[in-house]
Short mmCIF file of C-alpha atoms and ligand atoms in Angstrom, two decimals:
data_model
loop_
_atom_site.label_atom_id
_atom_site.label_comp_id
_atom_site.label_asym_id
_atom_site.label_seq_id
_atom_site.Cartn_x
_atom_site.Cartn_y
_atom_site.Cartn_z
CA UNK A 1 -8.72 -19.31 12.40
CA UNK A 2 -8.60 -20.70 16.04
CA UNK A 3 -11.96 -20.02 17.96
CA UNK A 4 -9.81 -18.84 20.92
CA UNK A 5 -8.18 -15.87 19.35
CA UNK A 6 -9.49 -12.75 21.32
CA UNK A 7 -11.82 -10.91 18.94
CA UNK A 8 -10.21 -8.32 16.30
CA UNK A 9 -11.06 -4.87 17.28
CA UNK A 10 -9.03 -2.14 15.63
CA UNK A 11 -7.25 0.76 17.16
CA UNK A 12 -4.25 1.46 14.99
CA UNK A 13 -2.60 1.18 11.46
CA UNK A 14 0.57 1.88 9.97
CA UNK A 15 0.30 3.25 6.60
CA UNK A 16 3.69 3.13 4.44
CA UNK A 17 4.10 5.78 1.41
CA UNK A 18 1.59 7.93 3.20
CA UNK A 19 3.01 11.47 2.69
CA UNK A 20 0.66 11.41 -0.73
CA UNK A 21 -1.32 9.76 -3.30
CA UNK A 22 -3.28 6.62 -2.57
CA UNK A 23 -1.33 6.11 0.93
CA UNK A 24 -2.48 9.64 2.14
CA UNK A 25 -5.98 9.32 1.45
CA UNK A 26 -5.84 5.64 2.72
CA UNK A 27 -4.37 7.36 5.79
CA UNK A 28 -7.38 9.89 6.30
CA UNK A 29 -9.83 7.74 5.50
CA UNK A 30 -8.81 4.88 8.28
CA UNK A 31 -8.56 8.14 10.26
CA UNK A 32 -12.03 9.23 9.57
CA UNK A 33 -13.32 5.31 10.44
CA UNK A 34 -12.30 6.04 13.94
CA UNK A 35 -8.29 4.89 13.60
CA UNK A 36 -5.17 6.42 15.04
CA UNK A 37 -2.38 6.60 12.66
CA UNK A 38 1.13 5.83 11.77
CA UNK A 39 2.41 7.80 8.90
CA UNK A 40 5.49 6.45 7.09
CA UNK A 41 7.14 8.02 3.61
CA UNK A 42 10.62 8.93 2.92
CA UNK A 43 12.47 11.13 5.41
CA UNK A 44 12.90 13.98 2.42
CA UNK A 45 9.40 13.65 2.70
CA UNK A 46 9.01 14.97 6.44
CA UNK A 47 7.36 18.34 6.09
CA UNK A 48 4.66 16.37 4.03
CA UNK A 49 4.18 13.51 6.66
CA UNK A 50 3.80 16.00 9.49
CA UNK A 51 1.04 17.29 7.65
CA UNK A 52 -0.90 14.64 7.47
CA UNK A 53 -0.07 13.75 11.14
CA UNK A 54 -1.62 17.36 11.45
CA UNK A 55 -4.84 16.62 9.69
CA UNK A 56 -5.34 13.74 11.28
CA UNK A 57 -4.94 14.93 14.72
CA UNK A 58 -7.23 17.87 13.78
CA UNK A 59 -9.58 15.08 12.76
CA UNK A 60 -9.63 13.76 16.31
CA UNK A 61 -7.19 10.67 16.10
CA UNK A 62 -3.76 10.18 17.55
CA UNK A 63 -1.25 9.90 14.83
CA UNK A 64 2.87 9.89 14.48
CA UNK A 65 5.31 10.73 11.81
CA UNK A 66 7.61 7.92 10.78
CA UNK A 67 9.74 9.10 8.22
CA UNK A 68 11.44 5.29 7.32
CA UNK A 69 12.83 3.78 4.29
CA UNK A 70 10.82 0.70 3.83
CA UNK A 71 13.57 -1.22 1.91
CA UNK A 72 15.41 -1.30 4.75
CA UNK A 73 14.34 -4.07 7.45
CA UNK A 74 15.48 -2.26 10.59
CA UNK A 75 13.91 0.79 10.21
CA UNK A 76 10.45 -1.24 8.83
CA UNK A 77 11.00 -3.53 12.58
CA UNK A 78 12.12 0.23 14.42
CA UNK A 79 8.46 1.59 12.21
CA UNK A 80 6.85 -1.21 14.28
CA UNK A 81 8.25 -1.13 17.64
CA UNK A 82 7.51 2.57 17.96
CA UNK A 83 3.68 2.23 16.49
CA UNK A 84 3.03 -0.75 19.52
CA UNK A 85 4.83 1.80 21.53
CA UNK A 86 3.24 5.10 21.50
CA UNK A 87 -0.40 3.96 20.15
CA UNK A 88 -0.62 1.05 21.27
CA UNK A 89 -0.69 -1.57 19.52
CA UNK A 90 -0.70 -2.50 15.64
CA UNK A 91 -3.95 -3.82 14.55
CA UNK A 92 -3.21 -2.66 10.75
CA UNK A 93 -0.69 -2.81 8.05
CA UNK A 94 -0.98 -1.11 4.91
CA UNK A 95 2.23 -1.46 2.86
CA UNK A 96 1.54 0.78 0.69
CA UNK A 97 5.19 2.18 -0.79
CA UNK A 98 5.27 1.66 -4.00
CA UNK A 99 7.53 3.05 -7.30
CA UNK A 100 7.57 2.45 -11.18
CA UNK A 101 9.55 4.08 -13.81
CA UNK A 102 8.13 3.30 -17.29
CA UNK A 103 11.28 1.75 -19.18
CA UNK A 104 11.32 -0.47 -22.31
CA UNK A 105 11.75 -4.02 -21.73
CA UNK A 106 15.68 -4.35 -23.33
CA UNK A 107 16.48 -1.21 -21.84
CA UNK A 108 15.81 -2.08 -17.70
CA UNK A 109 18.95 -1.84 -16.41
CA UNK A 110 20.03 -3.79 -13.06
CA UNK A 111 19.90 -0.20 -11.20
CA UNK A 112 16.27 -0.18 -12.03
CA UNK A 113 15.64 -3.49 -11.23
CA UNK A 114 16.72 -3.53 -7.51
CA UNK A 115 15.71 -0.56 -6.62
CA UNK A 116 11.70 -1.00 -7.75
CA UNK A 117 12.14 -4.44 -6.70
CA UNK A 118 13.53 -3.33 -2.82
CA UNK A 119 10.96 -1.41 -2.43
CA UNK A 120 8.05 -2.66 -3.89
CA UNK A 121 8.99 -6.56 -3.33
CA UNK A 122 11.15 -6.27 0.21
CA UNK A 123 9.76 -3.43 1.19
CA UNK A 124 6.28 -5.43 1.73
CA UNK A 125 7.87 -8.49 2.35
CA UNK A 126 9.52 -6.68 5.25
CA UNK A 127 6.00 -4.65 6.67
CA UNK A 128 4.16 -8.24 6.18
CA UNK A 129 6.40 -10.14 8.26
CA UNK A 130 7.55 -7.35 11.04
CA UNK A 131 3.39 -6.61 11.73
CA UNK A 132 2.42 -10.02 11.76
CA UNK A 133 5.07 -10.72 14.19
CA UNK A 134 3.73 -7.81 16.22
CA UNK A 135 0.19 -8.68 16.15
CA UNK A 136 1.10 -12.28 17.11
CA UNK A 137 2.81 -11.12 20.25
CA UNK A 138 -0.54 -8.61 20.89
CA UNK A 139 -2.74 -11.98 20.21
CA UNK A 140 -5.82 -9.59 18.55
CA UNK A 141 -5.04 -10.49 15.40
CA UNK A 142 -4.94 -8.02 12.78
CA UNK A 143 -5.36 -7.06 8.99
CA UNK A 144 -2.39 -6.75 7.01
CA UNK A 145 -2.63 -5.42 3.04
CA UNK A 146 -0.47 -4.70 0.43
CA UNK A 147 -0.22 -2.68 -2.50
CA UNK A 148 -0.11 -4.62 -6.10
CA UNK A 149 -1.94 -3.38 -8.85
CA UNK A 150 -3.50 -3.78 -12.32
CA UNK A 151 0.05 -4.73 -13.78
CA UNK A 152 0.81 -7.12 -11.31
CA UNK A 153 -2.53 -9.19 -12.59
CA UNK A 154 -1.79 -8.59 -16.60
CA UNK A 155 1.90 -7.57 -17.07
CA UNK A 156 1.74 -3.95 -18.31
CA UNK A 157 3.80 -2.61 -21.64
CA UNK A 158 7.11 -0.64 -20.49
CA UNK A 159 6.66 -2.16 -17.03
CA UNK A 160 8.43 -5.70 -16.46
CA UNK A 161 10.26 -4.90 -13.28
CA UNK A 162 7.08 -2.99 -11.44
CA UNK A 163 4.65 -6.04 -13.08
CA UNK A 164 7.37 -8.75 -11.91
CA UNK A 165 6.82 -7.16 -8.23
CA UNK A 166 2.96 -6.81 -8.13
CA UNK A 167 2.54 -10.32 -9.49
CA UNK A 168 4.89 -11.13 -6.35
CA UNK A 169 2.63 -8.93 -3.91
CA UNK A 170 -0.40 -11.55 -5.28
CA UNK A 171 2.16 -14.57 -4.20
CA UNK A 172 3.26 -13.51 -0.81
CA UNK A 173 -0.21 -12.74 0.14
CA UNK A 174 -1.26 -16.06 -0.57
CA UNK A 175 1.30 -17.74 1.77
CA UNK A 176 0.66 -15.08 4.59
CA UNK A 177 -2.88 -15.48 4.57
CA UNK A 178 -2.43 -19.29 4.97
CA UNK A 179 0.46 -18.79 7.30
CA UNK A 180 -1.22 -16.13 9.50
CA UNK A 181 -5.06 -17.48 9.54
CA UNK A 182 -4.45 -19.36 12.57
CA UNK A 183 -3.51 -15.97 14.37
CA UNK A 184 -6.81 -14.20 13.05
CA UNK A 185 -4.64 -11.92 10.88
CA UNK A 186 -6.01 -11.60 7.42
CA UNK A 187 -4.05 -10.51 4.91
CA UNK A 188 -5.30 -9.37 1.43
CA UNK A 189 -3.97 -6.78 -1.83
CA UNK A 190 -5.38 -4.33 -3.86
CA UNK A 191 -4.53 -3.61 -7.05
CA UNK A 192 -5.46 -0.20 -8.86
CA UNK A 193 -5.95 0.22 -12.16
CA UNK A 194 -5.35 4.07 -13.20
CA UNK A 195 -5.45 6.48 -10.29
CA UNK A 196 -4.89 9.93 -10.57
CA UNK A 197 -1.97 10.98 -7.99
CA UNK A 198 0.95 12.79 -8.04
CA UNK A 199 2.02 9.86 -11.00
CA UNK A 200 0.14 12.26 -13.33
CA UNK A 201 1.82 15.73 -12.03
CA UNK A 202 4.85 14.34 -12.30
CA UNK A 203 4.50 13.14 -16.40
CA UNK A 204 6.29 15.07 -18.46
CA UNK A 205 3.37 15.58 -20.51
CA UNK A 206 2.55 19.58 -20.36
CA UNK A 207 -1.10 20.27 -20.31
CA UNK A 208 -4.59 19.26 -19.65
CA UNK A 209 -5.16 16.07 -17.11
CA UNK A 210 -7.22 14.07 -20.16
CA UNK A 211 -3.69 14.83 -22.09
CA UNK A 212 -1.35 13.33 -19.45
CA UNK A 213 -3.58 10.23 -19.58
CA UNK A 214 -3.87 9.94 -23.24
CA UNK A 215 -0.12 9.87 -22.97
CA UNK A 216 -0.04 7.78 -19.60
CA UNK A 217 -2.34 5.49 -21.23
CA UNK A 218 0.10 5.02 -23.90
CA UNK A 219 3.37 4.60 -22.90
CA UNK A 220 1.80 1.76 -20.34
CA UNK A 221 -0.31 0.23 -23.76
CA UNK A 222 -3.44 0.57 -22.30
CA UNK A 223 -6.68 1.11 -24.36
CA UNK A 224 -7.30 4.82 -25.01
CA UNK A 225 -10.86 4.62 -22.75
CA UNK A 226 -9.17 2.96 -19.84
CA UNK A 227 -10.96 4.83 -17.02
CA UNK A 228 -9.11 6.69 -14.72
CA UNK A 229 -10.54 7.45 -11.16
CA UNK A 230 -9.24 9.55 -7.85
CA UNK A 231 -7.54 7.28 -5.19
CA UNK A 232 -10.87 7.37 -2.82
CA UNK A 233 -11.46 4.44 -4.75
CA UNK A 234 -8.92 2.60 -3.32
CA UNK A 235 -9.09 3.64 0.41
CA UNK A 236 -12.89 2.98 0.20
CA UNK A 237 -11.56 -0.84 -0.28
CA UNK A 238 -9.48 -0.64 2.48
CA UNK A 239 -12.29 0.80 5.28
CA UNK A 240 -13.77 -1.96 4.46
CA UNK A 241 -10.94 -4.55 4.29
CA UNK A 242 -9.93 -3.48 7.74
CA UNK A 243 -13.55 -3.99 8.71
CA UNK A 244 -14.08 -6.90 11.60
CA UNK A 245 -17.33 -7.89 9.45
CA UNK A 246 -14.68 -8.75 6.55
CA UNK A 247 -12.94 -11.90 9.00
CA UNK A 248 -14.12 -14.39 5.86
CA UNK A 249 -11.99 -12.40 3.17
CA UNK A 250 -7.99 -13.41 2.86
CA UNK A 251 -5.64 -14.09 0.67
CA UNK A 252 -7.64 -12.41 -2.08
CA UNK A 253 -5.88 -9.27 -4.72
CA UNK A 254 -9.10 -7.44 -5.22
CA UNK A 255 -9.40 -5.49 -8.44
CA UNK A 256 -10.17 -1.61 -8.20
CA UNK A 257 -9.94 -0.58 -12.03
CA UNK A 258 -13.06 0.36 -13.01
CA UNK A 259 -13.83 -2.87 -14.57
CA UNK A 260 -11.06 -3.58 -16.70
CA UNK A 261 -10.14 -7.42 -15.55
CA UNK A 262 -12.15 -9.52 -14.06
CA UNK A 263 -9.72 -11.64 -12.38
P1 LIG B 301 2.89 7.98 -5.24
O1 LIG B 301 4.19 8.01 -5.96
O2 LIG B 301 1.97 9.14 -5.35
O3 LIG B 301 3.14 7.68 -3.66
C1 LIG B 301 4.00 6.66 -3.22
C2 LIG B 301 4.67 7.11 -1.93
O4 LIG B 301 5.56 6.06 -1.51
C3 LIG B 301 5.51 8.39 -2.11
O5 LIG B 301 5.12 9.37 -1.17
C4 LIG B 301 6.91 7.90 -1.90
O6 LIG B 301 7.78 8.88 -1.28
C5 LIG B 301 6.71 6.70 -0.99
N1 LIG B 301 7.88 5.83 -1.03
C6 LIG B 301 8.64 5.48 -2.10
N2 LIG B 301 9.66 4.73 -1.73
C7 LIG B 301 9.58 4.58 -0.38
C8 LIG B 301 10.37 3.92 0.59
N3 LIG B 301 11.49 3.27 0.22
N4 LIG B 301 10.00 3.98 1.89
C9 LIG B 301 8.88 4.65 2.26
N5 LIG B 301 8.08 5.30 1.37
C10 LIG B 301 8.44 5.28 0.08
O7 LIG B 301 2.19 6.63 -5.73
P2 LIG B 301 0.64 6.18 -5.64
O8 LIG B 301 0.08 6.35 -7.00
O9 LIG B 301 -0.02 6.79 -4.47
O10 LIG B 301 0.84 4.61 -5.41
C11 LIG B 301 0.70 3.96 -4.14
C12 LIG B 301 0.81 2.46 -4.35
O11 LIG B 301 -0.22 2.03 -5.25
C13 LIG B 301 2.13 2.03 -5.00
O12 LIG B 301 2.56 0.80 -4.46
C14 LIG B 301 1.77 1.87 -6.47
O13 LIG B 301 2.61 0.96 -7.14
C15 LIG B 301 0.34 1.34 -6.36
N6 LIG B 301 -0.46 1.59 -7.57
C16 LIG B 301 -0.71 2.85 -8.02
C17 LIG B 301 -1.46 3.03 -9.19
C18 LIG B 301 -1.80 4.39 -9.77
O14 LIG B 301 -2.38 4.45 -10.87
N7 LIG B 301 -1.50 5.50 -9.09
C19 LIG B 301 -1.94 1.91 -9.87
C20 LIG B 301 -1.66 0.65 -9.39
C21 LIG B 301 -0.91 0.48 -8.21
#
């Protein structure tokens, strides 16, 4: 990192896949750390993004809607331009957006494969490269981090695509972070074991939550006492990844799984 590169001091993240889950409480918890916020999901998702934008405004913070699909690269470089524009600057990237559909090995087809690798691959290929570019041109530098997960550290039963793309997050972190040190932009993963989100409403398991992740548990061929935690977990990492205390930590996929690997 050059000694010349203005000191990090952030004002404003980007938070992709926000409208729920682990983005939305990554999203209020930046906000509660003093962060204005751009909210990105789906543009089906609107009425849910404006909410948050709503909470977090209520909280105190500016924050915008950016309804965007993040496999597309223009609207990820549009996502950016309008962030710098209307708060700012953008001092944080959390490419978040993620999907998985448990399938069988044999039966992936090539529908399923580019559509959980565009979004989960060049979707944060895409948020990587368009925020780094912008926090280049600001000359702050800036944290970037990306979503990968348990799977994409041990490759998960019934989940070769989503594994094959959070084993990728791991690799383009690595060449960021080397790329980008010399801005001061750090760039690091997490990657979640089992979090309870809308993942679990959406099983078609009827019944209690301990059911759906018996079954959860299964179908993925985890060990029946895998724990399970809320995703407060994960945006506790990421206060503290976006930290400027944390400018020795890059290029790192940090764990948060409740002690499952240790890698
Ligand atoms: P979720 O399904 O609850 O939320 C993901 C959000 O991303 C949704 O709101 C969805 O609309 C949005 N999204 C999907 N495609 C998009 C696109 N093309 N453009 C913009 N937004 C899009 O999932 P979650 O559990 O909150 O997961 C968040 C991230 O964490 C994902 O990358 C996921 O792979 C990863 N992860 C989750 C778990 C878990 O147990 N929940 C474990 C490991 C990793």
């Amino acid at each position: 990192m050059s000694s010349s590169t203005p000191p990090y001091s952030p004002r404003v993240a980007i938070v992709t896949g926000a409208a729920q889950g682990i983005g939305l409480d990554i999203a209020l918890q930046l906000a509660k750390d003093g962060i204005d916020v751009a909210v990105n999901d789906l543009p089906d998702k609107l009425s849910q993004i404006n909410e948050v934008v709503r909470t977090i405004r209520d909280m105190g913070r500016k924050a915008i809607a950016l309804p965007a699909d993040v496999t597309s690269e223009e609207q990820v470089e549009k996502m950016v331009e309008t962030t710098a524009l209307e708060l700012g600057s953008v001092d944080i990237m959390i490419a978040n957006a993620g999907i998985g559909k448990p399938t069988s090995f044999l039966e992936t087809t090539a529908i399923d494969f580019d559509s959980i690798t565009a979004v989960n691959f060049r979707g944060v290929f895409f948020c990587y490269q368009y925020a780094a570019k912008q926090m280049i041109r600001e000359g702050h530098g800036g944290r970037i981090i990306g979503a990968s997960s348990a799977a994409g550290k041990e490759g998960g039963l019934n989940m070769s695509v989503y594994s094959g793309t959070k084993f990728a997050i791991r690799g383009i972190t690595h060449v960021a972070a080397k790329e980008l040190a010399v801005h001061g932009i750090l760039v690091n993963a997490y990657a979640p074991g089992l979090i309870l989100t809308q993942l679990f409403d959406e099983s078609t398991v009827q019944g209690t939550l301990e059911e759906k992740l018996t079954e959860i548990r299964q179908v993925l061929g985890l060990h029946p006492n895998t724990p399970a935690a809320g995703p407060e977990v994960v945006s506790n990492l990421i206060s503290f990844l976006c930290k400027p205390e944390t400018k020795f930590i890059t290029g790192q996929t940090i764990s948060v799984d409740g002690g499952v690997r240790f890698s």
